[in-house]
Amino acid sequence: MLLTFLRIVKFALQDFYRNFWLSFVTISVLILALVSVNLLISINAVTEKIVSVVEDKVDINVILNDNASEAEINNFTIFLNNIENVQEVKFLSKEAVLEDFRQKNIGNPDIQLALDELEQNPFNNTIIIKADKPDDYEMIIQKIKGAEYQGLMDNNDFSDPKKLISFVQQLSGKVEKFGLFVAGLFSMIALLIVFNTIRVTIYTHKEEIGVMRLVGATNSFIRMPFIIESVLYAIVAVVLTIMIMYFIFQLSAPYLNTLLDSYGFSLNSYFNQNFIRIFGLELLSAVILTIISSGIAIRRYLKV
Amino acid sequence: MIKLRQVSKLYPPDTYALHKVDMHIKDREFVSVIGQSGTGKTTLIKILTAQEKPTHGRIIVGGWDITDIAFREIPILRRQIGVIYQDFKLLPRKTIFENIAFALQVCGTSRAKITKVVPQVLKIVGLHSKAERYPGQLSGGEQQRVAIARALVHHPQILLADEPTGNLDSINTREIIELLKKINELGTTVMLVTHNKEVVNLLKKRVITLDQGKLVSDQKVGKYML
């Protein structure tokens, strides 16, 4: 049994090497399909991270005018805290706002100089409101606008952060659809190429297959090398894809790191953490699909 | 050893390659099946090796009714029947040894047994000194002897020879026929399909004549009469 299996693998390897260029093209197209799937996964991961960062960053800033007394501010804060779905209400004094602004622009000497030259603090007391979910902001804004505290506020034109988030999501959705189309297209081409490769391999081994039939080789022994060969294509393609993807991560790291490194995200570590899930599933899918494809070719062109 | 009962093979719409053929070939017999082209000789070989199924009738090989043989049992049948053809069917990129070993490899035979059996059959066909040569380096007669050696590796009960001398000159033809006789004397039933008059007359063995798919004559010690 083991001997038979080893011989089947040996014949499959012989087919693989004898039709080297055909194997090369087949594996290349499989790699294209797999790389496009992985790029799609990468785009998804980056978008998810960006959306979560944006969600985390968005809030409503209520700028208070200088006439607002401490008691009025306290009442307003209590009112805000009582609105449903408000996660946090934070009061920042004008000094704190100035300090925060200085910190955020610490690398910009022009701004620092301009702030130093100003005699007065240009900022106002501010209340920062965070909602439970991005969807809640619209309702909270309406409640604030309809409340009796309009006189305390310097601004009453709040931009809805939800719009920004949905813009990012829409954009990523479009990229994802395009990616899915490309991945689907490459997968289809890859399956057709595998089908054709096995068909050609069967044709080039016509004599050997004839002799095998003549001398009483079992049907499975005649067919199995072609199945093993297609599995080999899938395995080699997935291994090379992993190498190519990590090379792409290295190349893209400087650009992505400036954007997302401070949030503890890199594609390299994302793929490391999900290595088995992503590449295991890809290997399984590639093996199953190439087996189906070669199976159809064998059924159609290999008469035993 | 081989029994055919009312065997017919119809190729649609209305061409009978074999028509109600009754035949009984005994164990260790040497039988020549003759007939002009298109009389059903090759169809007979195909039916006996389960490459084709008969439209009607029953076929029994070595006591085994193979009329409705299961797909998975066909390889077992083919190991019991050695077949040689006019075009030898050797693999040009393998040596003589490898060609014969290949027949054993694909049937799961161990390496040790292959190393033992291949030189034995090469000795029977007289080619043990040319084991490392390639088919292209041998004469037609020698190539056919390699094909015979390959057909013998599974120790078949029956050897079917489909026009084995069709591509050979008269000297090589005689050598191959002598070899087939020798194999028959060693205990293998031989069915020789041919339309070579000289061969049939030389053999002085049983001759079955097919004409338009029908068995028209069966002589114990026959001559080519068509």
Short mmCIF file of C-alpha atoms in Angstrom, two decimals:
data_model
loop_
_atom_site.label_atom_id
_atom_site.label_comp_id
_atom_site.label_asym_id
_atom_site.label_seq_id
_atom_site.Cartn_x
_atom_site.Cartn_y
_atom_site.Cartn_z
CA MET A 1 0.00 0.00 0.00
CA LEU A 2 2.75 2.41 1.05
CA LEU A 3 4.86 1.24 -1.88
CA THR A 4 1.98 1.91 -4.29
CA PHE A 5 1.42 5.36 -2.77
CA LEU A 6 5.13 6.21 -3.05
CA ARG A 7 5.11 5.13 -6.70
CA ILE A 8 2.04 7.29 -7.37
CA VAL A 9 3.86 10.28 -5.81
CA LYS A 10 6.96 9.45 -7.86
CA PHE A 11 4.95 9.41 -11.10
CA ALA A 12 3.26 12.68 -10.10
CA LEU A 13 6.65 14.30 -9.50
CA GLN A 14 7.90 13.00 -12.84
CA ASP A 15 4.87 14.56 -14.57
CA PHE A 16 5.55 17.78 -12.68
CA TYR A 17 9.19 18.01 -13.86
CA ARG A 18 8.71 16.65 -17.37
CA ASN A 19 6.16 19.37 -18.14
CA PHE A 20 8.14 22.01 -16.27
CA TRP A 21 6.96 25.07 -18.21
CA LEU A 22 3.37 23.96 -18.07
CA SER A 23 3.72 23.47 -14.30
CA PHE A 24 5.40 26.88 -14.04
CA VAL A 25 2.56 28.68 -15.83
CA THR A 26 -0.09 26.82 -13.81
CA ILE A 27 1.57 27.68 -10.52
CA SER A 28 2.05 31.32 -11.60
CA VAL A 29 -1.65 31.76 -12.32
CA LEU A 30 -2.56 30.06 -9.04
CA ILE A 31 -0.19 32.47 -7.28
CA LEU A 32 -1.84 35.45 -8.99
CA ALA A 33 -5.22 34.28 -7.73
CA LEU A 34 -3.92 33.67 -4.20
CA VAL A 35 -2.01 36.98 -4.02
CA SER A 36 -5.12 38.87 -5.10
CA VAL A 37 -7.11 37.09 -2.38
CA ASN A 38 -4.44 38.01 0.19
CA LEU A 39 -4.35 41.63 -0.96
CA LEU A 40 -8.10 41.67 -0.48
CA ILE A 41 -7.64 40.34 3.06
CA SER A 42 -4.95 43.01 3.67
CA ILE A 43 -7.19 45.82 2.44
CA ASN A 44 -9.97 44.51 4.66
CA ALA A 45 -7.70 44.38 7.70
CA VAL A 46 -6.34 47.90 7.11
CA THR A 47 -9.82 49.32 6.52
CA GLU A 48 -11.21 47.68 9.63
CA LYS A 49 -8.37 49.17 11.64
CA ILE A 50 -8.85 52.63 10.11
CA VAL A 51 -12.59 52.52 10.81
CA SER A 52 -12.01 51.47 14.40
CA VAL A 53 -9.41 54.25 14.82
CA VAL A 54 -11.79 56.81 13.31
CA GLU A 55 -14.62 55.52 15.50
CA ASP A 56 -12.40 55.87 18.49
CA LYS A 57 -11.33 59.39 17.53
CA VAL A 58 -14.68 60.94 16.64
CA ASP A 59 -16.59 62.93 19.19
CA ILE A 60 -18.74 66.08 19.48
CA ASN A 61 -17.02 69.25 20.61
CA VAL A 62 -19.32 71.79 22.22
CA ILE A 63 -17.52 75.11 22.46
CA LEU A 64 -18.86 77.17 25.35
CA ASN A 65 -18.94 80.93 25.30
CA ASP A 66 -17.21 82.97 27.96
CA ASN A 67 -20.52 84.11 29.51
CA ALA A 68 -21.41 80.60 30.68
CA SER A 69 -21.25 80.38 34.47
CA GLU A 70 -19.93 77.36 36.31
CA ALA A 71 -23.41 76.44 37.53
CA GLU A 72 -24.82 76.62 34.02
CA ILE A 73 -21.98 74.48 32.74
CA ASN A 74 -22.63 71.93 35.50
CA ASN A 75 -26.33 71.76 34.63
CA PHE A 76 -25.47 71.37 30.96
CA THR A 77 -23.03 68.57 31.79
CA ILE A 78 -25.69 66.80 33.84
CA PHE A 79 -28.13 67.18 30.95
CA LEU A 80 -25.61 65.73 28.54
CA ASN A 81 -24.81 62.82 30.82
CA ASN A 82 -28.50 61.96 30.97
CA ILE A 83 -28.86 61.65 27.21
CA GLU A 84 -29.24 58.04 26.19
CA ASN A 85 -26.20 56.39 24.54
CA VAL A 86 -23.76 59.04 25.73
CA GLN A 87 -20.65 57.20 26.84
CA GLU A 88 -18.58 60.06 28.23
CA VAL A 89 -18.88 63.80 28.82
CA LYS A 90 -15.62 65.59 29.45
CA PHE A 91 -15.17 69.24 30.34
CA LEU A 92 -11.96 70.95 29.19
CA SER A 93 -11.09 74.41 30.44
CA LYS A 94 -9.78 76.90 27.87
CA GLU A 95 -6.31 76.50 29.40
CA ALA A 96 -6.49 72.76 28.96
CA VAL A 97 -7.62 73.19 25.36
CA LEU A 98 -4.67 75.52 24.71
CA GLU A 99 -2.24 73.08 26.29
CA ASP A 100 -3.70 70.21 24.31
CA PHE A 101 -3.35 72.21 21.10
CA ARG A 102 0.27 73.06 21.95
CA GLN A 103 1.04 69.39 22.55
CA LYS A 104 -0.54 68.31 19.30
CA ASN A 105 1.53 70.85 17.38
CA ILE A 106 4.73 70.52 19.30
CA GLY A 107 6.68 69.90 16.12
CA ASN A 108 5.44 73.03 14.42
CA PRO A 109 7.48 76.08 15.54
CA ASP A 110 5.33 78.56 13.57
CA ILE A 111 2.24 77.63 15.53
CA GLN A 112 4.12 77.68 18.82
CA LEU A 113 5.48 81.14 17.99
CA ALA A 114 2.04 82.43 17.00
CA LEU A 115 0.55 81.14 20.27
CA ASP A 116 3.34 82.82 22.25
CA GLU A 117 2.72 86.13 20.55
CA LEU A 118 -0.97 86.12 21.30
CA GLU A 119 -1.81 88.00 24.46
CA GLN A 120 -5.04 86.14 25.07
CA ASN A 121 -5.99 82.49 25.03
CA PRO A 122 -7.80 82.12 21.69
CA PHE A 123 -9.68 78.99 22.85
CA ASN A 124 -12.89 78.60 24.84
CA ASN A 125 -14.02 76.14 27.48
CA THR A 126 -15.10 73.01 25.68
CA ILE A 127 -17.22 69.96 26.42
CA ILE A 128 -16.29 66.75 24.58
CA ILE A 129 -19.03 64.16 24.15
CA LYS A 130 -18.42 60.56 23.15
CA ALA A 131 -21.25 58.27 22.09
CA ASP A 132 -21.52 54.51 22.51
CA LYS A 133 -21.71 53.93 18.75
CA PRO A 134 -21.12 56.11 15.65
CA ASP A 135 -24.83 55.76 14.83
CA ASP A 136 -25.77 57.52 18.08
CA TYR A 137 -24.17 60.87 17.22
CA GLU A 138 -27.02 62.07 15.03
CA MET A 139 -29.58 61.60 17.83
CA ILE A 140 -27.29 63.25 20.42
CA ILE A 141 -26.74 66.27 18.14
CA GLN A 142 -30.52 66.66 17.73
CA LYS A 143 -31.02 66.53 21.50
CA ILE A 144 -28.35 69.20 22.06
CA LYS A 145 -29.82 71.42 19.37
CA GLY A 146 -33.30 71.12 20.88
CA ALA A 147 -32.19 71.82 24.45
CA GLU A 148 -32.46 75.06 26.46
CA TYR A 149 -28.70 75.49 26.63
CA GLN A 150 -28.25 77.11 23.21
CA GLY A 151 -27.18 80.36 24.85
CA LEU A 152 -24.15 78.69 26.42
CA MET A 153 -22.76 77.44 23.16
CA ASP A 154 -20.55 79.25 20.68
CA ASN A 155 -21.12 76.66 17.96
CA ASN A 156 -24.35 75.01 16.99
CA ASP A 157 -23.28 73.53 13.67
CA PHE A 158 -22.02 70.06 14.60
CA SER A 159 -20.73 67.86 11.86
CA ASP A 160 -21.98 64.28 12.15
CA PRO A 161 -18.92 61.97 12.61
CA LYS A 162 -21.00 59.12 11.25
CA LYS A 163 -20.65 60.62 7.77
CA LEU A 164 -16.87 60.37 7.93
CA ILE A 165 -17.03 56.76 9.07
CA SER A 166 -19.54 55.77 6.43
CA PHE A 167 -17.37 57.49 3.80
CA VAL A 168 -14.40 55.31 4.84
CA GLN A 169 -16.63 52.24 4.88
CA GLN A 170 -18.10 53.01 1.45
CA LEU A 171 -14.66 53.53 -0.02
CA SER A 172 -13.38 50.27 1.43
CA GLY A 173 -16.53 48.51 0.22
CA LYS A 174 -15.82 49.61 -3.34
CA VAL A 175 -12.19 48.53 -3.10
CA GLU A 176 -13.36 45.22 -1.63
CA LYS A 177 -15.83 44.63 -4.49
CA PHE A 178 -13.15 45.33 -7.07
CA GLY A 179 -10.75 43.03 -5.19
CA LEU A 180 -13.38 40.28 -5.06
CA PHE A 181 -13.93 40.61 -8.79
CA VAL A 182 -10.18 40.38 -9.50
CA ALA A 183 -9.72 37.45 -7.10
CA GLY A 184 -12.73 35.66 -8.63
CA LEU A 185 -11.44 36.26 -12.14
CA PHE A 186 -7.96 34.96 -11.33
CA SER A 187 -9.43 31.95 -9.51
CA MET A 188 -11.54 31.07 -12.55
CA ILE A 189 -8.53 31.44 -14.86
CA ALA A 190 -6.42 29.35 -12.46
CA LEU A 191 -8.97 26.54 -12.45
CA LEU A 192 -9.17 26.56 -16.25
CA ILE A 193 -5.36 26.48 -16.44
CA VAL A 194 -5.19 23.53 -14.03
CA PHE A 195 -7.84 21.76 -16.11
CA ASN A 196 -5.88 22.38 -19.29
CA THR A 197 -2.55 21.37 -17.73
CA ILE A 198 -3.93 18.03 -16.59
CA ARG A 199 -5.52 17.54 -20.02
CA VAL A 200 -2.17 18.17 -21.75
CA THR A 201 -0.34 15.96 -19.23
CA ILE A 202 -2.79 13.14 -19.93
CA TYR A 203 -2.19 13.63 -23.64
CA THR A 204 1.62 13.58 -23.27
CA HIS A 205 1.39 10.40 -21.18
CA LYS A 206 -0.93 8.64 -23.59
CA GLU A 207 1.58 5.85 -24.24
CA GLU A 208 2.31 5.17 -20.58
CA ILE A 209 -1.38 5.21 -19.71
CA GLY A 210 -2.00 2.73 -22.54
CA VAL A 211 0.70 0.41 -21.20
CA MET A 212 -0.61 0.73 -17.64
CA ARG A 213 -4.07 -0.31 -18.83
CA LEU A 214 -2.60 -3.15 -20.87
CA VAL A 215 -0.67 -4.67 -17.98
CA GLY A 216 -3.48 -4.37 -15.43
CA ALA A 217 -2.69 -1.28 -13.36
CA THR A 218 -5.67 -0.35 -11.22
CA ASN A 219 -7.83 2.58 -12.27
CA SER A 220 -6.90 4.53 -9.16
CA PHE A 221 -3.18 3.97 -9.84
CA ILE A 222 -3.60 5.39 -13.34
CA ARG A 223 -5.62 8.38 -12.16
CA MET A 224 -4.00 9.27 -8.85
CA PRO A 225 -0.71 10.74 -10.18
CA PHE A 226 -2.71 13.44 -11.97
CA ILE A 227 -4.65 14.27 -8.80
CA ILE A 228 -1.41 14.34 -6.76
CA GLU A 229 0.14 16.55 -9.43
CA SER A 230 -2.67 19.10 -9.10
CA VAL A 231 -2.36 18.98 -5.30
CA LEU A 232 1.37 19.68 -5.75
CA TYR A 233 0.50 22.75 -7.83
CA ALA A 234 -1.72 24.01 -5.02
CA ILE A 235 0.88 23.38 -2.29
CA VAL A 236 3.76 25.00 -4.21
CA ALA A 237 1.53 27.96 -5.15
CA VAL A 238 0.46 28.56 -1.53
CA VAL A 239 4.05 28.31 -0.21
CA LEU A 240 5.31 30.77 -2.84
CA THR A 241 2.34 33.06 -2.16
CA ILE A 242 3.24 33.18 1.55
CA MET A 243 6.79 34.22 0.62
CA ILE A 244 5.55 36.84 -1.85
CA MET A 245 3.04 38.25 0.68
CA TYR A 246 5.69 38.68 3.40
CA PHE A 247 7.91 40.37 0.83
CA ILE A 248 5.03 42.73 -0.03
CA PHE A 249 4.54 43.44 3.71
CA GLN A 250 8.22 44.38 3.99
CA LEU A 251 7.89 46.72 1.01
CA SER A 252 4.68 48.36 2.23
CA ALA A 253 5.74 48.56 5.89
CA PRO A 254 7.32 52.07 5.76
CA TYR A 255 4.13 53.54 4.30
CA LEU A 256 1.64 51.67 6.47
CA ASN A 257 3.68 52.13 9.64
CA THR A 258 3.46 55.94 9.48
CA LEU A 259 -0.30 55.56 9.25
CA LEU A 260 -1.10 52.77 11.69
CA ASP A 261 2.02 51.82 13.68
CA SER A 262 1.07 54.07 16.60
CA TYR A 263 -2.17 52.09 16.91
CA GLY A 264 -0.26 48.82 17.26
CA PHE A 265 -1.15 47.55 13.79
CA SER A 266 1.02 46.12 11.05
CA LEU A 267 0.05 43.75 8.25
CA ASN A 268 3.00 41.55 9.11
CA SER A 269 1.77 40.95 12.63
CA TYR A 270 -1.85 40.68 11.45
CA PHE A 271 -0.89 37.81 9.10
CA ASN A 272 1.37 36.27 11.76
CA GLN A 273 -1.50 36.17 14.22
CA ASN A 274 -3.92 34.72 11.66
CA PHE A 275 -1.36 32.60 9.76
CA ILE A 276 -3.08 29.22 10.13
CA ARG A 277 -6.56 30.66 9.61
CA ILE A 278 -5.65 32.56 6.43
CA PHE A 279 -3.08 30.35 4.73
CA GLY A 280 -4.51 27.08 6.04
CA LEU A 281 -7.88 27.97 4.57
CA GLU A 282 -6.25 29.10 1.33
CA LEU A 283 -4.31 25.83 1.09
CA LEU A 284 -7.44 23.81 1.74
CA SER A 285 -9.46 25.78 -0.82
CA ALA A 286 -6.68 25.64 -3.43
CA VAL A 287 -6.28 21.87 -2.93
CA ILE A 288 -10.03 21.22 -3.14
CA LEU A 289 -10.47 23.43 -6.20
CA THR A 290 -7.49 21.95 -8.09
CA ILE A 291 -8.69 18.43 -7.25
CA ILE A 292 -12.13 19.25 -8.63
CA SER A 293 -10.63 20.85 -11.73
CA SER A 294 -8.21 17.99 -12.43
CA GLY A 295 -10.94 15.48 -11.55
CA ILE A 296 -13.14 16.91 -14.30
CA ALA A 297 -10.22 16.77 -16.77
CA ILE A 298 -9.45 13.15 -15.80
CA ARG A 299 -13.08 12.10 -16.05
CA ARG A 300 -13.31 13.69 -19.45
CA TYR A 301 -10.00 12.80 -21.05
CA LEU A 302 -8.62 9.75 -19.24
CA LYS A 303 -10.36 6.58 -20.23
CA VAL A 304 -9.27 3.66 -18.06
CA MET B 1 -9.81 -21.72 -20.79
CA ILE B 2 -11.80 -19.40 -23.09
CA LYS B 3 -15.49 -19.92 -23.82
CA LEU B 4 -17.63 -17.74 -26.03
CA ARG B 5 -21.34 -18.49 -26.21
CA GLN B 6 -23.37 -16.78 -28.92
CA VAL B 7 -21.26 -13.63 -28.59
CA SER B 8 -22.27 -10.67 -30.73
CA LYS B 9 -20.90 -7.15 -30.87
CA LEU B 10 -23.06 -4.60 -32.61
CA TYR B 11 -21.74 -1.16 -33.51
CA PRO B 12 -24.73 1.08 -34.12
CA PRO B 13 -26.63 1.42 -36.25
CA ASP B 14 -26.34 -2.06 -37.79
CA THR B 15 -22.70 -3.23 -38.09
CA TYR B 16 -21.95 -6.55 -36.43
CA ALA B 17 -18.22 -6.91 -35.65
CA LEU B 18 -19.00 -10.33 -34.18
CA HIS B 19 -22.19 -12.23 -34.80
CA LYS B 20 -23.31 -15.20 -32.67
CA VAL B 21 -19.78 -16.55 -32.23
CA ASP B 22 -19.38 -19.82 -30.30
CA MET B 23 -15.83 -20.78 -29.39
CA HIS B 24 -14.11 -23.04 -26.87
CA ILE B 25 -10.35 -22.87 -26.41
CA LYS B 26 -8.90 -25.39 -24.02
CA ASP B 27 -6.14 -24.91 -21.47
CA ARG B 28 -2.60 -24.95 -23.02
CA GLU B 29 -4.01 -24.85 -26.54
CA PHE B 30 -2.42 -22.83 -29.38
CA VAL B 31 -5.10 -21.36 -31.62
CA SER B 32 -4.77 -19.09 -34.63
CA VAL B 33 -7.68 -16.83 -35.42
CA ILE B 34 -7.59 -15.74 -39.03
CA GLY B 35 -9.70 -13.58 -41.26
CA GLN B 36 -9.45 -10.59 -43.53
CA SER B 37 -9.37 -7.05 -42.22
CA GLY B 38 -12.62 -6.00 -40.57
CA THR B 39 -13.83 -9.51 -39.81
CA GLY B 40 -13.88 -8.99 -36.04
CA LYS B 41 -10.46 -10.35 -34.98
CA THR B 42 -9.44 -7.23 -33.06
CA THR B 43 -12.94 -6.89 -31.58
CA LEU B 44 -12.48 -10.40 -30.22
CA ILE B 45 -9.24 -9.35 -28.47
CA LYS B 46 -10.95 -6.23 -27.11
CA ILE B 47 -13.84 -8.25 -25.72
CA LEU B 48 -11.51 -10.79 -24.11
CA THR B 49 -9.53 -7.99 -22.40
CA ALA B 50 -12.71 -6.11 -21.35
CA GLN B 51 -11.93 -3.09 -23.50
CA GLU B 52 -15.33 -3.64 -25.06
CA LYS B 53 -18.48 -5.31 -23.78
CA PRO B 54 -20.41 -7.73 -25.96
CA THR B 55 -23.89 -6.75 -27.06
CA HIS B 56 -25.13 -10.31 -26.58
CA GLY B 57 -23.78 -13.64 -25.36
CA ARG B 58 -21.51 -14.81 -22.56
CA ILE B 59 -17.72 -14.87 -22.21
CA ILE B 60 -15.89 -17.06 -19.73
CA VAL B 61 -12.13 -16.75 -19.22
CA GLY B 62 -10.41 -19.27 -16.93
CA GLY B 63 -13.76 -20.17 -15.40
CA TRP B 64 -14.59 -16.51 -14.73
CA ASP B 65 -17.69 -15.09 -16.42
CA ILE B 66 -16.48 -11.68 -17.56
CA THR B 67 -19.58 -10.76 -19.59
CA ASP B 68 -20.65 -8.13 -17.06
CA ILE B 69 -17.29 -7.65 -15.38
CA ALA B 70 -17.19 -4.86 -12.79
CA PHE B 71 -15.08 -1.82 -13.62
CA ARG B 72 -12.77 -2.40 -10.63
CA GLU B 73 -12.20 -6.06 -11.62
CA ILE B 74 -10.88 -5.29 -15.10
CA PRO B 75 -7.24 -4.83 -13.91
CA ILE B 76 -7.38 -8.27 -12.24
CA LEU B 77 -8.51 -9.82 -15.54
CA ARG B 78 -5.78 -8.02 -17.49
CA ARG B 79 -3.09 -9.41 -15.19
CA GLN B 80 -4.28 -12.90 -16.12
CA ILE B 81 -4.17 -12.19 -19.86
CA GLY B 82 -0.96 -11.09 -21.53
CA VAL B 83 -1.45 -9.14 -24.75
CA ILE B 84 0.99 -8.23 -27.49
CA TYR B 85 0.32 -5.99 -30.46
CA GLN B 86 1.70 -5.30 -33.90
CA ASP B 87 3.12 -1.91 -32.77
CA PHE B 88 4.84 -3.39 -29.63
CA LYS B 89 3.62 -0.52 -27.38
CA LEU B 90 7.01 -0.03 -25.70
CA LEU B 91 7.98 3.19 -23.94
CA PRO B 92 10.83 4.72 -25.96
CA ARG B 93 12.37 6.67 -23.06
CA LYS B 94 12.73 3.61 -20.86
CA THR B 95 15.31 0.86 -21.20
CA ILE B 96 14.24 -2.70 -21.92
CA PHE B 97 14.61 -3.56 -18.23
CA GLU B 98 12.59 -0.49 -17.24
CA ASN B 99 9.87 -1.24 -19.78
CA ILE B 100 9.31 -4.66 -18.28
CA ALA B 101 9.76 -3.46 -14.70
CA PHE B 102 7.17 -0.74 -15.36
CA ALA B 103 4.49 -3.42 -15.88
CA LEU B 104 5.25 -4.76 -12.40
CA GLN B 105 5.73 -1.37 -10.72
CA VAL B 106 2.29 -0.12 -11.70
CA CYS B 107 0.74 -3.25 -10.24
CA GLY B 108 2.41 -2.76 -6.86
CA THR B 109 5.12 -5.44 -7.10
CA SER B 110 8.02 -5.03 -4.69
CA ARG B 111 11.44 -3.93 -5.91
CA ALA B 112 13.00 -7.23 -4.82
CA LYS B 113 10.53 -9.24 -6.89
CA ILE B 114 11.00 -6.97 -9.89
CA THR B 115 14.78 -7.47 -9.73
CA LYS B 116 14.18 -11.22 -9.70
CA VAL B 117 11.41 -11.58 -12.29
CA VAL B 118 12.60 -9.21 -15.05
CA PRO B 119 15.90 -11.05 -15.80
CA GLN B 120 13.96 -14.34 -15.82
CA VAL B 121 11.52 -13.23 -18.53
CA LEU B 122 14.33 -11.54 -20.45
CA LYS B 123 16.12 -14.89 -20.47
CA ILE B 124 12.99 -16.65 -21.81
CA VAL B 125 12.85 -14.23 -24.77
CA GLY B 126 16.63 -14.28 -25.20
CA LEU B 127 17.32 -10.64 -24.51
CA HIS B 128 19.00 -10.72 -21.09
CA SER B 129 22.19 -9.26 -22.58
CA LYS B 130 20.33 -6.22 -23.95
CA ALA B 131 18.48 -5.19 -20.78
CA GLU B 132 20.02 -1.71 -20.65
CA ARG B 133 19.30 -0.81 -24.27
CA TYR B 134 16.44 1.39 -25.39
CA PRO B 135 13.68 0.12 -27.74
CA GLY B 136 15.04 2.34 -30.54
CA GLN B 137 18.33 0.43 -30.39
CA LEU B 138 16.65 -2.93 -31.09
CA SER B 139 15.33 -4.56 -34.26
CA GLY B 140 11.58 -5.02 -34.78
CA GLY B 141 11.78 -8.67 -33.81
CA GLU B 142 13.69 -7.87 -30.65
CA GLN B 143 11.17 -5.17 -29.73
CA GLN B 144 8.34 -7.67 -30.13
CA ARG B 145 10.25 -10.08 -27.88
CA VAL B 146 10.45 -7.35 -25.25
CA ALA B 147 6.67 -6.90 -25.57
CA ILE B 148 6.27 -10.67 -25.08
CA ALA B 149 8.53 -10.56 -22.02
CA ARG B 150 6.42 -7.74 -20.60
CA ALA B 151 3.24 -9.73 -21.27
CA LEU B 152 4.72 -12.68 -19.38
CA VAL B 153 5.74 -10.91 -16.16
CA HIS B 154 2.41 -11.58 -14.45
CA HIS B 155 2.59 -15.27 -15.42
CA PRO B 156 -0.64 -15.05 -17.42
CA GLN B 157 -2.76 -18.10 -18.17
CA ILE B 158 -3.48 -16.74 -21.63
CA LEU B 159 -1.38 -14.86 -24.16
CA LEU B 160 -3.27 -12.94 -26.83
CA ALA B 161 -1.16 -11.95 -29.83
CA ASP B 162 -2.83 -9.40 -32.10
CA GLU B 163 -0.97 -9.46 -35.45
CA PRO B 164 2.40 -9.74 -33.65
CA THR B 165 4.33 -10.26 -36.88
CA GLY B 166 2.59 -7.54 -38.88
CA ASN B 167 5.63 -5.24 -38.77
CA LEU B 168 8.31 -7.92 -39.12
CA ASP B 169 10.27 -9.51 -41.94
CA SER B 170 10.05 -13.27 -42.51
CA ILE B 171 13.13 -14.16 -40.40
CA ASN B 172 11.89 -12.18 -37.39
CA THR B 173 8.39 -13.52 -37.97
CA ARG B 174 9.67 -17.11 -37.68
CA GLU B 175 11.58 -16.23 -34.50
CA ILE B 176 8.51 -14.72 -32.86
CA ILE B 177 6.33 -17.69 -33.82
CA GLU B 178 8.93 -20.08 -32.41
CA LEU B 179 8.96 -18.06 -29.20
CA LEU B 180 5.16 -18.19 -28.97
CA LYS B 181 5.28 -21.95 -29.46
CA LYS B 182 7.89 -22.21 -26.70
CA ILE B 183 5.70 -20.17 -24.34
CA ASN B 184 2.76 -22.42 -25.23
CA GLU B 185 4.84 -25.50 -24.47
CA LEU B 186 5.66 -23.98 -21.06
CA GLY B 187 1.91 -24.06 -20.30
CA THR B 188 0.38 -20.81 -21.48
CA THR B 189 -2.70 -20.83 -23.72
CA VAL B 190 -1.92 -18.80 -26.84
CA MET B 191 -4.40 -17.13 -29.16
CA LEU B 192 -2.70 -15.78 -32.26
CA VAL B 193 -4.71 -13.34 -34.35
CA THR B 194 -3.21 -12.97 -37.80
CA HIS B 195 -3.80 -12.81 -41.50
CA ASN B 196 -0.29 -14.07 -42.32
CA LYS B 197 -0.79 -17.18 -44.44
CA GLU B 198 2.82 -18.33 -44.06
CA VAL B 199 2.63 -18.22 -40.26
CA VAL B 200 -0.60 -20.22 -40.06
CA ASN B 201 0.61 -22.89 -42.44
CA LEU B 202 3.90 -23.19 -40.60
CA LEU B 203 2.27 -23.71 -37.20
CA LYS B 204 0.10 -26.73 -38.06
CA LYS B 205 -2.15 -25.96 -35.09
CA ARG B 206 -5.85 -25.27 -34.62
CA VAL B 207 -7.22 -22.53 -36.89
CA ILE B 208 -10.45 -20.60 -36.39
CA THR B 209 -11.64 -18.55 -39.34
CA LEU B 210 -13.80 -15.47 -38.99
CA ASP B 211 -15.63 -13.89 -41.89
CA GLN B 212 -17.80 -10.78 -41.51
CA GLY B 213 -18.02 -11.34 -37.78
CA LYS B 214 -19.09 -14.97 -38.06
CA LEU B 215 -17.12 -18.10 -37.21
CA VAL B 216 -17.05 -19.91 -40.53
CA SER B 217 -14.54 -22.66 -39.86
CA ASP B 218 -12.75 -24.33 -36.95
CA GLN B 219 -10.03 -26.89 -37.96
CA LYS B 220 -7.99 -28.89 -35.50
CA VAL B 221 -4.89 -28.75 -37.69
CA GLY B 222 -5.73 -26.01 -40.07
CA LYS B 223 -4.35 -24.17 -43.04
CA TYR B 224 -4.92 -20.65 -44.22
CA MET B 225 -7.82 -21.00 -46.61
CA LEU B 226 -9.11 -17.48 -47.31
#
